[in-house]
């Protein structure tokens, strides 16, 4: 159970071998033609969360771009054969800052950019990057886990939720943060579905202004004014050395009832200093939900 729980941290998906039954389950689903590939959904974005992308102490966009750009260039320059991989690994680990948010989770040095436009993050050891040679055997997790692992989002997000995220987000940094945040996606869908008395259809969400409205909501991950800036926070989790915990908002101390938006606030790593801040935050979320419901309802 702990493994599944840990695997639900977007950082840890490839951490634990106990997830094999889950892998087999997903392998079965993969043969289904309705299977939606969340890791590399299209040419405009991808996710690298379970390779440790967001587990660096500085996981801001600029820092990650610098890191991935440098190691991708180095990989193409010095890795001509599998024999060069150890040298590459030593160079990366010797020159890059290795400070992690959560020390238990590995940050893989082979995660880089897959395309010159730097739109997709992914594995530099993958056969598609190496003229068909699969080099993942040298990695920390090994070829089998790297190849076969599918995170809990594959299982828990509905087809509509997956297709919506893929349709509205074309930014690898934001996409990886959102596709792995099951609570945030589910809470948003629940709120808008309750307001519409139906599940919104991804085909319709792709149209404007719905697409922009959904994107604006998920962009709260990047611009949320009440986000706790602590390095040891990510989404609803906080870390203490080798321990991780789920945060809790102390509503009593704020003189309030538990907010109806609690799961969203936790996903956004919120820290409120006062009741007024909490009320203002609720207003922001309600505004996003209402705007979507109104646009969706008035669009035939
Ligand atoms: S979608 Fe899931 S399995 Fe794929 S890279 Fe992201 S966290 Fe890993
Ligand atoms: S070897 Fe590739 S797939 Fe495996 S953890 Fe590293 S970057 Fe990810």
JSON list of N, CA, C and O in Angstrom, two decimals, residues 188-217:
[
{"chain": "A", "resi": 188, "resn": "UNK", "atom": "N", "xyz": [-11.51, 19.97, -9.79]},
{"chain": "A", "resi": 188, "resn": "UNK", "atom": "CA", "xyz": [-12.00, 20.94, -10.79]},
{"chain": "A", "resi": 188, "resn": "UNK", "atom": "C", "xyz": [-13.15, 20.34, -11.60]},
{"chain": "A", "resi": 188, "resn": "UNK", "atom": "O", "xyz": [-14.19, 20.97, -11.79]},
{"chain": "A", "resi": 189, "resn": "UNK", "atom": "N", "xyz": [-12.95, 19.12, -12.06]},
{"chain": "A", "resi": 189, "resn": "UNK", "atom": "CA", "xyz": [-13.99, 18.48, -12.86]},
{"chain": "A", "resi": 189, "resn": "UNK", "atom": "C", "xyz": [-15.27, 18.28, -12.07]},
{"chain": "A", "resi": 189, "resn": "UNK", "atom": "O", "xyz": [-16.37, 18.41, -12.61]},
{"chain": "A", "resi": 190, "resn": "UNK", "atom": "N", "xyz": [-15.11, 17.95, -10.80]},
{"chain": "A", "resi": 190, "resn": "UNK", "atom": "CA", "xyz": [-16.30, 17.75, -9.96]},
{"chain": "A", "resi": 190, "resn": "UNK", "atom": "C", "xyz": [-17.09, 19.06, -9.85]},
{"chain": "A", "resi": 190, "resn": "UNK", "atom": "O", "xyz": [-18.30, 19.10, -10.01]},
{"chain": "A", "resi": 191, "resn": "UNK", "atom": "N", "xyz": [-16.37, 20.15, -9.62]},
{"chain": "A", "resi": 191, "resn": "UNK", "atom": "CA", "xyz": [-17.04, 21.44, -9.45]},
{"chain": "A", "resi": 191, "resn": "UNK", "atom": "C", "xyz": [-17.76, 21.87, -10.72]},
{"chain": "A", "resi": 191, "resn": "UNK", "atom": "O", "xyz": [-18.92, 22.30, -10.67]},
{"chain": "A", "resi": 192, "resn": "UNK", "atom": "N", "xyz": [-17.08, 21.76, -11.85]},
{"chain": "A", "resi": 192, "resn": "UNK", "atom": "CA", "xyz": [-17.74, 22.22, -13.08]},
{"chain": "A", "resi": 192, "resn": "UNK", "atom": "C", "xyz": [-18.85, 21.25, -13.50]},
{"chain": "A", "resi": 192, "resn": "UNK", "atom": "O", "xyz": [-19.89, 21.68, -14.01]},
{"chain": "A", "resi": 193, "resn": "UNK", "atom": "N", "xyz": [-18.65, 19.97, -13.25]},
{"chain": "A", "resi": 193, "resn": "UNK", "atom": "CA", "xyz": [-19.70, 19.00, -13.60]},
{"chain": "A", "resi": 193, "resn": "UNK", "atom": "C", "xyz": [-20.94, 19.21, -12.74]},
{"chain": "A", "resi": 193, "resn": "UNK", "atom": "O", "xyz": [-22.08, 19.12, -13.22]},
{"chain": "A", "resi": 194, "resn": "UNK", "atom": "N", "xyz": [-20.72, 19.51, -11.45]},
{"chain": "A", "resi": 194, "resn": "UNK", "atom": "CA", "xyz": [-21.87, 19.78, -10.57]},
{"chain": "A", "resi": 194, "resn": "UNK", "atom": "C", "xyz": [-22.65, 20.99, -11.07]},
{"chain": "A", "resi": 194, "resn": "UNK", "atom": "O", "xyz": [-23.88, 21.01, -11.06]},
{"chain": "A", "resi": 195, "resn": "UNK", "atom": "N", "xyz": [-21.92, 22.00, -11.52]},
{"chain": "A", "resi": 195, "resn": "UNK", "atom": "CA", "xyz": [-22.57, 23.22, -12.00]},
{"chain": "A", "resi": 195, "resn": "UNK", "atom": "C", "xyz": [-23.31, 23.01, -13.31]},
{"chain": "A", "resi": 195, "resn": "UNK", "atom": "O", "xyz": [-24.33, 23.65, -13.59]},
{"chain": "A", "resi": 196, "resn": "UNK", "atom": "N", "xyz": [-22.81, 22.08, -14.12]},
{"chain": "A", "resi": 196, "resn": "UNK", "atom": "CA", "xyz": [-23.42, 21.85, -15.44]},
{"chain": "A", "resi": 196, "resn": "UNK", "atom": "C", "xyz": [-24.43, 20.70, -15.41]},
{"chain": "A", "resi": 196, "resn": "UNK", "atom": "O", "xyz": [-25.13, 20.47, -16.40]},
{"chain": "A", "resi": 197, "resn": "UNK", "atom": "N", "xyz": [-24.46, 19.96, -14.30]},
{"chain": "A", "resi": 197, "resn": "UNK", "atom": "CA", "xyz": [-25.26, 18.73, -14.18]},
{"chain": "A", "resi": 197, "resn": "UNK", "atom": "C", "xyz": [-24.86, 17.72, -15.26]},
{"chain": "A", "resi": 197, "resn": "UNK", "atom": "O", "xyz": [-25.68, 16.92, -15.71]},
{"chain": "A", "resi": 198, "resn": "UNK", "atom": "N", "xyz": [-23.62, 17.78, -15.68]},
{"chain": "A", "resi": 198, "resn": "UNK", "atom": "CA", "xyz": [-23.12, 16.82, -16.68]},
{"chain": "A", "resi": 198, "resn": "UNK", "atom": "C", "xyz": [-21.60, 16.94, -16.73]},
{"chain": "A", "resi": 198, "resn": "UNK", "atom": "O", "xyz": [-21.04, 17.97, -16.34]},
{"chain": "A", "resi": 199, "resn": "UNK", "atom": "N", "xyz": [-20.96, 15.89, -17.22]},
{"chain": "A", "resi": 199, "resn": "UNK", "atom": "CA", "xyz": [-19.50, 15.97, -17.40]},
{"chain": "A", "resi": 199, "resn": "UNK", "atom": "C", "xyz": [-19.21, 16.76, -18.66]},
{"chain": "A", "resi": 199, "resn": "UNK", "atom": "O", "xyz": [-19.75, 16.43, -19.73]},
{"chain": "A", "resi": 200, "resn": "UNK", "atom": "N", "xyz": [-18.40, 17.80, -18.58]},
{"chain": "A", "resi": 200, "resn": "UNK", "atom": "CA", "xyz": [-18.11, 18.54, -19.81]},
{"chain": "A", "resi": 200, "resn": "UNK", "atom": "C", "xyz": [-17.35, 17.68, -20.82]},
{"chain": "A", "resi": 200, "resn": "UNK", "atom": "O", "xyz": [-16.53, 16.87, -20.43]},
{"chain": "A", "resi": 201, "resn": "UNK", "atom": "N", "xyz": [-17.67, 17.88, -22.09]},
{"chain": "A", "resi": 201, "resn": "UNK", "atom": "CA", "xyz": [-17.06, 17.05, -23.13]},
{"chain": "A", "resi": 201, "resn": "UNK", "atom": "C", "xyz": [-15.75, 17.67, -23.61]},
{"chain": "A", "resi": 201, "resn": "UNK", "atom": "O", "xyz": [-15.72, 18.87, -23.93]},
{"chain": "A", "resi": 202, "resn": "UNK", "atom": "N", "xyz": [-14.68, 16.87, -23.68]},
{"chain": "A", "resi": 202, "resn": "UNK", "atom": "CA", "xyz": [-13.39, 17.41, -24.12]},
{"chain": "A", "resi": 202, "resn": "UNK", "atom": "C", "xyz": [-13.47, 18.08, -25.51]},
{"chain": "A", "resi": 202, "resn": "UNK", "atom": "O", "xyz": [-12.80, 19.08, -25.76]},
{"chain": "A", "resi": 203, "resn": "UNK", "atom": "N", "xyz": [-14.31, 17.54, -26.41]},
{"chain": "A", "resi": 203, "resn": "UNK", "atom": "CA", "xyz": [-14.42, 18.12, -27.77]},
{"chain": "A", "resi": 203, "resn": "UNK", "atom": "C", "xyz": [-14.88, 19.57, -27.68]},
{"chain": "A", "resi": 203, "resn": "UNK", "atom": "O", "xyz": [-14.46, 20.43, -28.46]},
{"chain": "A", "resi": 204, "resn": "UNK", "atom": "N", "xyz": [-15.76, 19.82, -26.72]},
{"chain": "A", "resi": 204, "resn": "UNK", "atom": "CA", "xyz": [-16.29, 21.18, -26.57]},
{"chain": "A", "resi": 204, "resn": "UNK", "atom": "C", "xyz": [-15.30, 22.06, -25.79]},
{"chain": "A", "resi": 204, "resn": "UNK", "atom": "O", "xyz": [-15.16, 23.25, -26.05]},
{"chain": "A", "resi": 205, "resn": "UNK", "atom": "N", "xyz": [-14.61, 21.45, -24.85]},
{"chain": "A", "resi": 205, "resn": "UNK", "atom": "CA", "xyz": [-13.63, 22.22, -24.06]},
{"chain": "A", "resi": 205, "resn": "UNK", "atom": "C", "xyz": [-12.50, 22.73, -24.94]},
{"chain": "A", "resi": 205, "resn": "UNK", "atom": "O", "xyz": [-11.91, 23.77, -24.68]},
{"chain": "A", "resi": 206, "resn": "UNK", "atom": "N", "xyz": [-12.21, 21.99, -26.03]},
{"chain": "A", "resi": 206, "resn": "UNK", "atom": "CA", "xyz": [-11.13, 22.41, -26.94]},
{"chain": "A", "resi": 206, "resn": "UNK", "atom": "C", "xyz": [-11.45, 23.74, -27.60]},
{"chain": "A", "resi": 206, "resn": "UNK", "atom": "O", "xyz": [-10.57, 24.43, -28.11]},
{"chain": "A", "resi": 207, "resn": "UNK", "atom": "N", "xyz": [-12.74, 24.09, -27.65]},
{"chain": "A", "resi": 207, "resn": "UNK", "atom": "CA", "xyz": [-13.14, 25.32, -28.33]},
{"chain": "A", "resi": 207, "resn": "UNK", "atom": "C", "xyz": [-12.94, 26.52, -27.41]},
{"chain": "A", "resi": 207, "resn": "UNK", "atom": "O", "xyz": [-13.00, 26.40, -26.20]},
{"chain": "A", "resi": 208, "resn": "UNK", "atom": "N", "xyz": [-12.74, 27.70, -28.02]},
{"chain": "A", "resi": 208, "resn": "UNK", "atom": "CA", "xyz": [-12.66, 28.93, -27.23]},
{"chain": "A", "resi": 208, "resn": "UNK", "atom": "C", "xyz": [-14.07, 29.43, -26.94]},
{"chain": "A", "resi": 208, "resn": "UNK", "atom": "O", "xyz": [-14.97, 29.21, -27.74]},
{"chain": "A", "resi": 209, "resn": "UNK", "atom": "N", "xyz": [-14.30, 30.07, -25.79]},
{"chain": "A", "resi": 209, "resn": "UNK", "atom": "CA", "xyz": [-13.30, 30.45, -24.79]},
{"chain": "A", "resi": 209, "resn": "UNK", "atom": "C", "xyz": [-13.05, 29.38, -23.72]},
{"chain": "A", "resi": 209, "resn": "UNK", "atom": "O", "xyz": [-12.28, 29.62, -22.80]},
{"chain": "A", "resi": 210, "resn": "UNK", "atom": "N", "xyz": [-13.67, 28.18, -23.87]},
{"chain": "A", "resi": 210, "resn": "UNK", "atom": "CA", "xyz": [-13.53, 27.19, -22.80]},
{"chain": "A", "resi": 210, "resn": "UNK", "atom": "C", "xyz": [-12.08, 26.78, -22.61]},
{"chain": "A", "resi": 210, "resn": "UNK", "atom": "O", "xyz": [-11.60, 26.64, -21.48]},
{"chain": "A", "resi": 211, "resn": "UNK", "atom": "N", "xyz": [-11.38, 26.58, -23.72]},
{"chain": "A", "resi": 211, "resn": "UNK", "atom": "CA", "xyz": [-10.00, 26.12, -23.62]},
{"chain": "A", "resi": 211, "resn": "UNK", "atom": "C", "xyz": [-9.16, 27.08, -22.76]},
{"chain": "A", "resi": 211, "resn": "UNK", "atom": "O", "xyz": [-8.45, 26.68, -21.85]},
{"chain": "A", "resi": 212, "resn": "UNK", "atom": "N", "xyz": [-9.27, 28.37, -23.06]},
{"chain": "A", "resi": 212, "resn": "UNK", "atom": "CA", "xyz": [-8.49, 29.36, -22.30]},
{"chain": "A", "resi": 212, "resn": "UNK", "atom": "C", "xyz": [-8.91, 29.41, -20.84]},
{"chain": "A", "resi": 212, "resn": "UNK", "atom": "O", "xyz": [-8.07, 29.62, -19.96]},
{"chain": "A", "resi": 213, "resn": "UNK", "atom": "N", "xyz": [-10.21, 29.22, -20.60]},
{"chain": "A", "resi": 213, "resn": "UNK", "atom": "CA", "xyz": [-10.68, 29.29, -19.22]},
{"chain": "A", "resi": 213, "resn": "UNK", "atom": "C", "xyz": [-10.14, 28.12, -18.39]},
{"chain": "A", "resi": 213, "resn": "UNK", "atom": "O", "xyz": [-9.74, 28.30, -17.24]},
{"chain": "A", "resi": 214, "resn": "UNK", "atom": "N", "xyz": [-10.14, 26.94, -18.99]},
{"chain": "A", "resi": 214, "resn": "UNK", "atom": "CA", "xyz": [-9.61, 25.77, -18.27]},
{"chain": "A", "resi": 214, "resn": "UNK", "atom": "C", "xyz": [-8.10, 25.96, -18.05]},
{"chain": "A", "resi": 214, "resn": "UNK", "atom": "O", "xyz": [-7.56, 25.71, -16.98]},
{"chain": "A", "resi": 215, "resn": "UNK", "atom": "N", "xyz": [-7.43, 26.43, -19.10]},
{"chain": "A", "resi": 215, "resn": "UNK", "atom": "CA", "xyz": [-5.98, 26.64, -18.98]},
{"chain": "A", "resi": 215, "resn": "UNK", "atom": "C", "xyz": [-5.68, 27.64, -17.86]},
{"chain": "A", "resi": 215, "resn": "UNK", "atom": "O", "xyz": [-4.78, 27.42, -17.05]},
{"chain": "A", "resi": 216, "resn": "UNK", "atom": "N", "xyz": [-6.46, 28.70, -17.80]},
{"chain": "A", "resi": 216, "resn": "UNK", "atom": "CA", "xyz": [-6.24, 29.72, -16.75]},
{"chain": "A", "resi": 216, "resn": "UNK", "atom": "C", "xyz": [-6.38, 29.10, -15.37]},
{"chain": "A", "resi": 216, "resn": "UNK", "atom": "O", "xyz": [-5.63, 29.44, -14.45]},
{"chain": "A", "resi": 217, "resn": "UNK", "atom": "N", "xyz": [-7.35, 28.22, -15.23]},
{"chain": "A", "resi": 217, "resn": "UNK", "atom": "CA", "xyz": [-7.49, 27.56, -13.92]},
{"chain": "A", "resi": 217, "resn": "UNK", "atom": "C", "xyz": [-6.23, 26.77, -13.59]},
{"chain": "A", "resi": 217, "resn": "UNK", "atom": "O", "xyz": [-5.66, 26.90, -12.51]}
]
